[in-house]
Each structure stands twice: as structure tokens, then as C-alpha cells.
PDB file of C-alpha atoms in Angstrom:
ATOM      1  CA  UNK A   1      68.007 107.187 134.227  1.00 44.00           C
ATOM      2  CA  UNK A   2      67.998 105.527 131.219  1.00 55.00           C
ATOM      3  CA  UNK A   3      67.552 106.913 127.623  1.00 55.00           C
ATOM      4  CA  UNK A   4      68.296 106.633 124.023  1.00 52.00           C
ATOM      5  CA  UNK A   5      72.101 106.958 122.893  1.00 52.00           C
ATOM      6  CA  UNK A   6      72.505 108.916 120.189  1.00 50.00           C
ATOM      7  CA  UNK A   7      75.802 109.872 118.170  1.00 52.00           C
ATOM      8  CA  UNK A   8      76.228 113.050 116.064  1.00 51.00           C
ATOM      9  CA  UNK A   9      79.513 112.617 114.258  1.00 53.00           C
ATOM     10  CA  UNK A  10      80.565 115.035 111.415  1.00 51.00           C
ATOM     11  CA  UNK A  11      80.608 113.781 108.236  1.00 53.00           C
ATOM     12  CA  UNK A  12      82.509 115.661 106.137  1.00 52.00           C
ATOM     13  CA  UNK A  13      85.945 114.279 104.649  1.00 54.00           C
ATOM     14  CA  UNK A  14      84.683 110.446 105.132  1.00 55.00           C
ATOM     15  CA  UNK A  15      86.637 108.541 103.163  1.00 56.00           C
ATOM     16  CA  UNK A  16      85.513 106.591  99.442  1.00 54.00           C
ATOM     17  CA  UNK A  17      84.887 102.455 100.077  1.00 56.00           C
ATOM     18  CA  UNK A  18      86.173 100.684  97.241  1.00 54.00           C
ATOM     19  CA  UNK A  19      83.514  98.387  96.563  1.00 57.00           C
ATOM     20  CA  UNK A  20      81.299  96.532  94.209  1.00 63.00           C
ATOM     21  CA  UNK A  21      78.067  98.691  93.573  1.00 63.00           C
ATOM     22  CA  UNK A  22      75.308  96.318  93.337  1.00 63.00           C
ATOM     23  CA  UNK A  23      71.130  97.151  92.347  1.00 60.00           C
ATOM     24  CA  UNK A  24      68.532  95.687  94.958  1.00 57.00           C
ATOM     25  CA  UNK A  25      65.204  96.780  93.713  1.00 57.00           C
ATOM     26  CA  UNK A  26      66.558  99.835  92.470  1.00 59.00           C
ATOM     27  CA  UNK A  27      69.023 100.497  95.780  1.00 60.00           C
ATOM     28  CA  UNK A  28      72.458 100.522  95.205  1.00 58.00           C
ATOM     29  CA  UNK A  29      73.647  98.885  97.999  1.00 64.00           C
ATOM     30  CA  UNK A  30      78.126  98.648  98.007  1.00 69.00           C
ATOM     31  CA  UNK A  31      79.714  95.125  99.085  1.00 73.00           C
ATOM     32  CA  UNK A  32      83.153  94.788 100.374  1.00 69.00           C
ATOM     33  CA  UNK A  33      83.320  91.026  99.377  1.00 73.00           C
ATOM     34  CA  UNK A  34      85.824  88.628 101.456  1.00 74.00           C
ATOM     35  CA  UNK A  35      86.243  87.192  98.243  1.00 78.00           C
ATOM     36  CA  UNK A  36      85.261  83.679  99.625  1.00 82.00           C
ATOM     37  CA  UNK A  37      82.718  81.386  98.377  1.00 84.00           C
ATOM     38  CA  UNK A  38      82.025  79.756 101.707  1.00 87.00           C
ATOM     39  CA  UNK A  39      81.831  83.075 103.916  1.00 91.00           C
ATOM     40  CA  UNK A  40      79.172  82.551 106.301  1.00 94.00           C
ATOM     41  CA  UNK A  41      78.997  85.937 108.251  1.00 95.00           C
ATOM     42  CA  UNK A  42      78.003  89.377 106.804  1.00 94.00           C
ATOM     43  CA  UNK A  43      77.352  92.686 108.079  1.00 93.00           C
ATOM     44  CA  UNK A  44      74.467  95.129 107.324  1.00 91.00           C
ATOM     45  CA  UNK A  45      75.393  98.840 107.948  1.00 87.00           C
ATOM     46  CA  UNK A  46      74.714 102.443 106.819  1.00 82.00           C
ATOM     47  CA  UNK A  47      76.128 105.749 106.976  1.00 76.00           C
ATOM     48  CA  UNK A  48      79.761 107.546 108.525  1.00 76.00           C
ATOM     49  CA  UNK A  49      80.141 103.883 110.498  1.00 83.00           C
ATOM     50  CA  UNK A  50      80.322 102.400 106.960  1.00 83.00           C
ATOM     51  CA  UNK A  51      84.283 103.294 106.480  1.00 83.00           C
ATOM     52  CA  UNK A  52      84.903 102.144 110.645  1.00 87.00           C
ATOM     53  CA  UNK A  53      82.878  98.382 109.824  1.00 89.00           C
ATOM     54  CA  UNK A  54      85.282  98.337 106.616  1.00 87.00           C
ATOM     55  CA  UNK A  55      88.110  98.950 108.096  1.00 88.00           C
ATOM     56  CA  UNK A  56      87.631  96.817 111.238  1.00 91.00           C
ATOM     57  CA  UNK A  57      86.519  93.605 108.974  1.00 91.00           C
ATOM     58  CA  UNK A  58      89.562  94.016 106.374  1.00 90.00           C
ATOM     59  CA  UNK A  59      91.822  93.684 109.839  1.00 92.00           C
ATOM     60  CA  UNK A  60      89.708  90.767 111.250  1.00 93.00           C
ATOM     61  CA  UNK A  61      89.772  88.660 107.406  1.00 91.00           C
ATOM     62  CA  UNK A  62      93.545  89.143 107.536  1.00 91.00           C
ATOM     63  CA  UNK A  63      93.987  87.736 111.344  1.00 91.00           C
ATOM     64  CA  UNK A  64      91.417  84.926 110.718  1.00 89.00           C
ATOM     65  CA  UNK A  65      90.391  81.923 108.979  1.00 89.00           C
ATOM     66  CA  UNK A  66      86.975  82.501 108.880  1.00 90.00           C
ATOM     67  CA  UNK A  67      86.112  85.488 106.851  1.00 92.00           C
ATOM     68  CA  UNK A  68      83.478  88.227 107.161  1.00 93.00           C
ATOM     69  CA  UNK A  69      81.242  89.959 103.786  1.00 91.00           C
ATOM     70  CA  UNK A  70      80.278  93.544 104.552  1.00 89.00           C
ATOM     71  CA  UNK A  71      77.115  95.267 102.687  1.00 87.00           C
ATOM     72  CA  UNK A  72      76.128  98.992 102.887  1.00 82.00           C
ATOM     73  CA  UNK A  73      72.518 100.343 102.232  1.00 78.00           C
ATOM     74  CA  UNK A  74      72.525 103.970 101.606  1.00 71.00           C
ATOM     75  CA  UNK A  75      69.017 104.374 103.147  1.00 66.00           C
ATOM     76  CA  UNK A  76      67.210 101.363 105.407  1.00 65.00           C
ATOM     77  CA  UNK A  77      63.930 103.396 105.281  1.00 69.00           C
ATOM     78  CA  UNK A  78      61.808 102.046 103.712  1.00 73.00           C
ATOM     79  CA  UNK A  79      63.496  98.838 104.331  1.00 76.00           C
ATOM     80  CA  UNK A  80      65.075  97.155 100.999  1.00 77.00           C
ATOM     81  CA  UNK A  81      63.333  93.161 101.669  1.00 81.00           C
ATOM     82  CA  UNK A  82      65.130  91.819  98.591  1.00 82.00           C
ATOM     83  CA  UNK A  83      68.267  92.548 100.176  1.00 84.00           C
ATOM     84  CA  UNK A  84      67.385  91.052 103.980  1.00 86.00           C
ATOM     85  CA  UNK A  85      65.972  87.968 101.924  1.00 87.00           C
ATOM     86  CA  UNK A  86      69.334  87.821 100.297  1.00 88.00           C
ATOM     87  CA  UNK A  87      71.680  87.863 102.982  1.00 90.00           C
ATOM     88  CA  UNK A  88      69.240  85.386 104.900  1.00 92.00           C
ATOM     89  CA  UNK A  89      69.538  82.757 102.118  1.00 91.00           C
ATOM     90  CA  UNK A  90      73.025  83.099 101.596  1.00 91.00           C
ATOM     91  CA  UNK A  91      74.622  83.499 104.955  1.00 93.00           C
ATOM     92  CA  UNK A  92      74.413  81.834 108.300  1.00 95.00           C
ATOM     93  CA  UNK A  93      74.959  85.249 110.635  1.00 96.00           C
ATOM     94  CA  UNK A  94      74.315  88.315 109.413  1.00 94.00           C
ATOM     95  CA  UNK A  95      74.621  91.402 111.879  1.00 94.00           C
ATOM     96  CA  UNK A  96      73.240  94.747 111.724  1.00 91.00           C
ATOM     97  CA  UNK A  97      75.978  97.381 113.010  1.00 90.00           C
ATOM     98  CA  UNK A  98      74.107 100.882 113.936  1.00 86.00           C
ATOM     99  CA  UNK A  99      75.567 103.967 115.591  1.00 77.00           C
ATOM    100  CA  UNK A 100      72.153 104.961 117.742  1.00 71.00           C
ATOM    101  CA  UNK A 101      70.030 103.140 120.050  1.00 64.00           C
ATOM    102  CA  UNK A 102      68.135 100.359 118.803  1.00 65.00           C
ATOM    103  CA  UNK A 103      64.394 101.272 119.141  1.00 69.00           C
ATOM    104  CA  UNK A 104      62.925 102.061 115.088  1.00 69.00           C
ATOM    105  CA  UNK A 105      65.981 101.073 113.741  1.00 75.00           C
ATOM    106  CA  UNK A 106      67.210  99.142 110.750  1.00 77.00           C
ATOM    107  CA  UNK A 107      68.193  96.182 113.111  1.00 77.00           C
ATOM    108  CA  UNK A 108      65.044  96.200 115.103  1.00 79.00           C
ATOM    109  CA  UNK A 109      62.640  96.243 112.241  1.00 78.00           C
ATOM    110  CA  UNK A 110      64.439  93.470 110.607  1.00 80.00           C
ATOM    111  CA  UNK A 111      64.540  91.074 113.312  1.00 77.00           C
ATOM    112  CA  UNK A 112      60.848  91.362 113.566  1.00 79.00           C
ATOM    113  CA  UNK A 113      60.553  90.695 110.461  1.00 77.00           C
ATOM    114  CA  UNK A 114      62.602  87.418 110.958  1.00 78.00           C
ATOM    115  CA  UNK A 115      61.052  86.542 114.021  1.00 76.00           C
ATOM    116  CA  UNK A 116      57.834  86.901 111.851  1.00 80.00           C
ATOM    117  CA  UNK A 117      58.605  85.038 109.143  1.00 78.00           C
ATOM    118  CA  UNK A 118      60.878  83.023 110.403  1.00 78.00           C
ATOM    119  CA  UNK A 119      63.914  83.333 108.164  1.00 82.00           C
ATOM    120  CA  UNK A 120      66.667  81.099 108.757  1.00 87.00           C
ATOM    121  CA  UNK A 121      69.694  83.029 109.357  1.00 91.00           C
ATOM    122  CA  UNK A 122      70.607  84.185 112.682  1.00 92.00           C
ATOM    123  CA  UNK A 123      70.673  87.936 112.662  1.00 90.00           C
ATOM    124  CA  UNK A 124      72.038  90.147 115.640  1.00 89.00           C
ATOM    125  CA  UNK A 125      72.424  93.872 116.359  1.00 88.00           C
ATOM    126  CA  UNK A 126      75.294  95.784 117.558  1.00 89.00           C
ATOM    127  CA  UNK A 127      74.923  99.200 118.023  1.00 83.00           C
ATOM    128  CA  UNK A 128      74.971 101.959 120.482  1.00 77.00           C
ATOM    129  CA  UNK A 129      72.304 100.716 123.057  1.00 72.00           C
ATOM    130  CA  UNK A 130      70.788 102.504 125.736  1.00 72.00           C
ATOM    131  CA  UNK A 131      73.585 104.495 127.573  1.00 70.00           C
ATOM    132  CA  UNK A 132      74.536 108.252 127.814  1.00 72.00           C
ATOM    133  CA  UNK A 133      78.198 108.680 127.140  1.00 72.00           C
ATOM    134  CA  UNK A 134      79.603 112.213 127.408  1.00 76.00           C
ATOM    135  CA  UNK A 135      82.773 112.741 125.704  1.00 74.00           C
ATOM    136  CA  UNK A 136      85.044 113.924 122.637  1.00 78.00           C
ATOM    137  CA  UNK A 137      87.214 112.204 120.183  1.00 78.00           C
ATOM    138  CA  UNK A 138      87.976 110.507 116.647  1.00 79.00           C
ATOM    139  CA  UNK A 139      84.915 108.993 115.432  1.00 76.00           C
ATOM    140  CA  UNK A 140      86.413 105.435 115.982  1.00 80.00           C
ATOM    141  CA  UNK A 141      86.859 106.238 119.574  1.00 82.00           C
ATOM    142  CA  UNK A 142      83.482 107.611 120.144  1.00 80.00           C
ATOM    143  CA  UNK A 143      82.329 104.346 118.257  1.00 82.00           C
ATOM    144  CA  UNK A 144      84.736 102.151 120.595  1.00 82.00           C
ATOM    145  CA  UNK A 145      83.494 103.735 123.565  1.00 81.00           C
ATOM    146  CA  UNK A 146      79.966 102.787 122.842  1.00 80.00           C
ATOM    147  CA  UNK A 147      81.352  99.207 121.947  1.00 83.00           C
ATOM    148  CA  UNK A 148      80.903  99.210 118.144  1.00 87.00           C
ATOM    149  CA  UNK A 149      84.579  98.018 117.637  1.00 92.00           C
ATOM    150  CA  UNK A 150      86.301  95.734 115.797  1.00 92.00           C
ATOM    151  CA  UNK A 151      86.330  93.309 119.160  1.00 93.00           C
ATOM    152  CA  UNK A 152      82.611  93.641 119.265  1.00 93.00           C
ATOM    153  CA  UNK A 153      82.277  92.722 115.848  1.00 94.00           C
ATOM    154  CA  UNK A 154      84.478  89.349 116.557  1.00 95.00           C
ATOM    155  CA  UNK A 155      82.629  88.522 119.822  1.00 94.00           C
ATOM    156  CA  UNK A 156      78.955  88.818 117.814  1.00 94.00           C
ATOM    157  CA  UNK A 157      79.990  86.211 115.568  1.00 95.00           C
ATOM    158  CA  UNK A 158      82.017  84.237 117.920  1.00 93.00           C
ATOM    159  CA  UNK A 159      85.529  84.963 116.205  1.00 91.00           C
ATOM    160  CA  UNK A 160      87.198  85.888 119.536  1.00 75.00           C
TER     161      UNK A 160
END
């Protein structure tokens, strides 16, 4: 039987991002920059997995040479296109890192949208797919469970 995963996590007590707040059309969107001028991977997320995707690149830009740029949207409804037009001329991967199953999400629409206009980037999704996982934990290990990790996040752009 297959069917949509979906994650309810709490979200009380998540912790602040330090950040640079940045206007997109009138979204602040908040960028965790790897503070080099060649980066050539980013990540597009939203929501409680926002602190988790933080966390997980700081680790991976400390253990690596090639470094990772992070970007948060606080809403991807309706979709913010100066941002995805952004990322797609300045980087050469970006991901989209989702906690629920991929059908209507941010990562779906946008990769229609590239496929449609044929933007040049590659862009990729990781999220929680279509599995039902029963079980309890930190939010990090629900997330790891479902494979949104910090190893996912290497083997989507080829780090590992």
C-alpha cells in the first residue's frame, strides 16, 4: 500500500537561525551564507526542518572543501519566482529539502517550472517520499529515519 508520508512535528521551542534577512518581492527569505564566492550548491527549505538543514550544512562546510549556501522561504505558496530565478542563475545545484511527500509541493512545482522553462541549474528534491513510517523521537531522528539527513544532503550533491 502506498501513500503520502506526512510528518507532524511540534514546533514550539525551535531554535532562532542567525542569518542574513534578505527581501524577494516583498518575502523575506533568511540565508545562511557559506561565505564563499564560488559556492556552487544551495538549498531551498521551509519551516521546523529549517534549524535541522542549518545545522547539518554548518557540519558538512566544516568537513569539506566544497561548500554549501542555505536559503529559507517562510511561505513557498504562492511560489516566490524571483527567488527560484535567483538561485538558478547563481548556482549550479540547488536542492529543495521538504519534510512531506512530494506531490503539490514546493520542490515539485518548481521543477516543473524548470523543466518548462528550461532553467539551467540542476535542481533536486529530498524529502520524505512516499513511505509510512510509524514511530517516536527527536525531530532529527524522525527526519533521519525518513532520510532527510545530513548524509542525504551530501549524497544529493555528490559530496559523499
Amino acid at each position: 500500500f502506498k501513500s503520502p508520508s506526512y510528518l507532524r512535528l511540534g514546533k514550539a521551542g525551535e531554535p532562532i537561525l542567525e542569518s542574513k534577512e534578505i527581501l524577494f518581492n516583498g518575502d523575506l527569505i533568511m540565508r545562511v551564507d557559506a561565505e564563499d564566492p564560488n559556492c556552487k550548491y544551495v538549498i531551498l527549505t521551509y519551516g521546523v526542518l529549517s534549524h535541522f538543514v542549518v545545522k547539518w550544512v554548518d557540519k558538512i562546510n566544516t568537513s569539506t572543501k566544497e561548500k554549501i549556501d542555505c536559503f529559507t522561504t517562510p511561505v513557498f505558496s504562492p511560489i516566490n519566482w524571483d527567488l527560484i530565478n535567483y538561485l538558478d542563475n547563481k548556482y549550479s545545484h540547488i536542492l529543495v529539502i521538504e519534510e512531506h511527500w512530494d506531490n503539490g509541493s514546493l520542490g515539485m512545482r518548481v521543477c516543473a517550472e524548470v523543466f518548462e522553462k528550461k532553467l539551467k541549474a540542476k535542481w533536486s528534491r529530498l524529502n520524505g517520499g512516499y513511505q509510512f513510517v510509524e514511530g517516536y523521537g527527536s525531530h532529527e531522528e524522525l527526519f533521519e529515519t525518513i532520510g532527510i539527513s545530513m548524509i542525504g544532503i551530501k549524497q544529493k550533491f555528490g559530496l559523499e
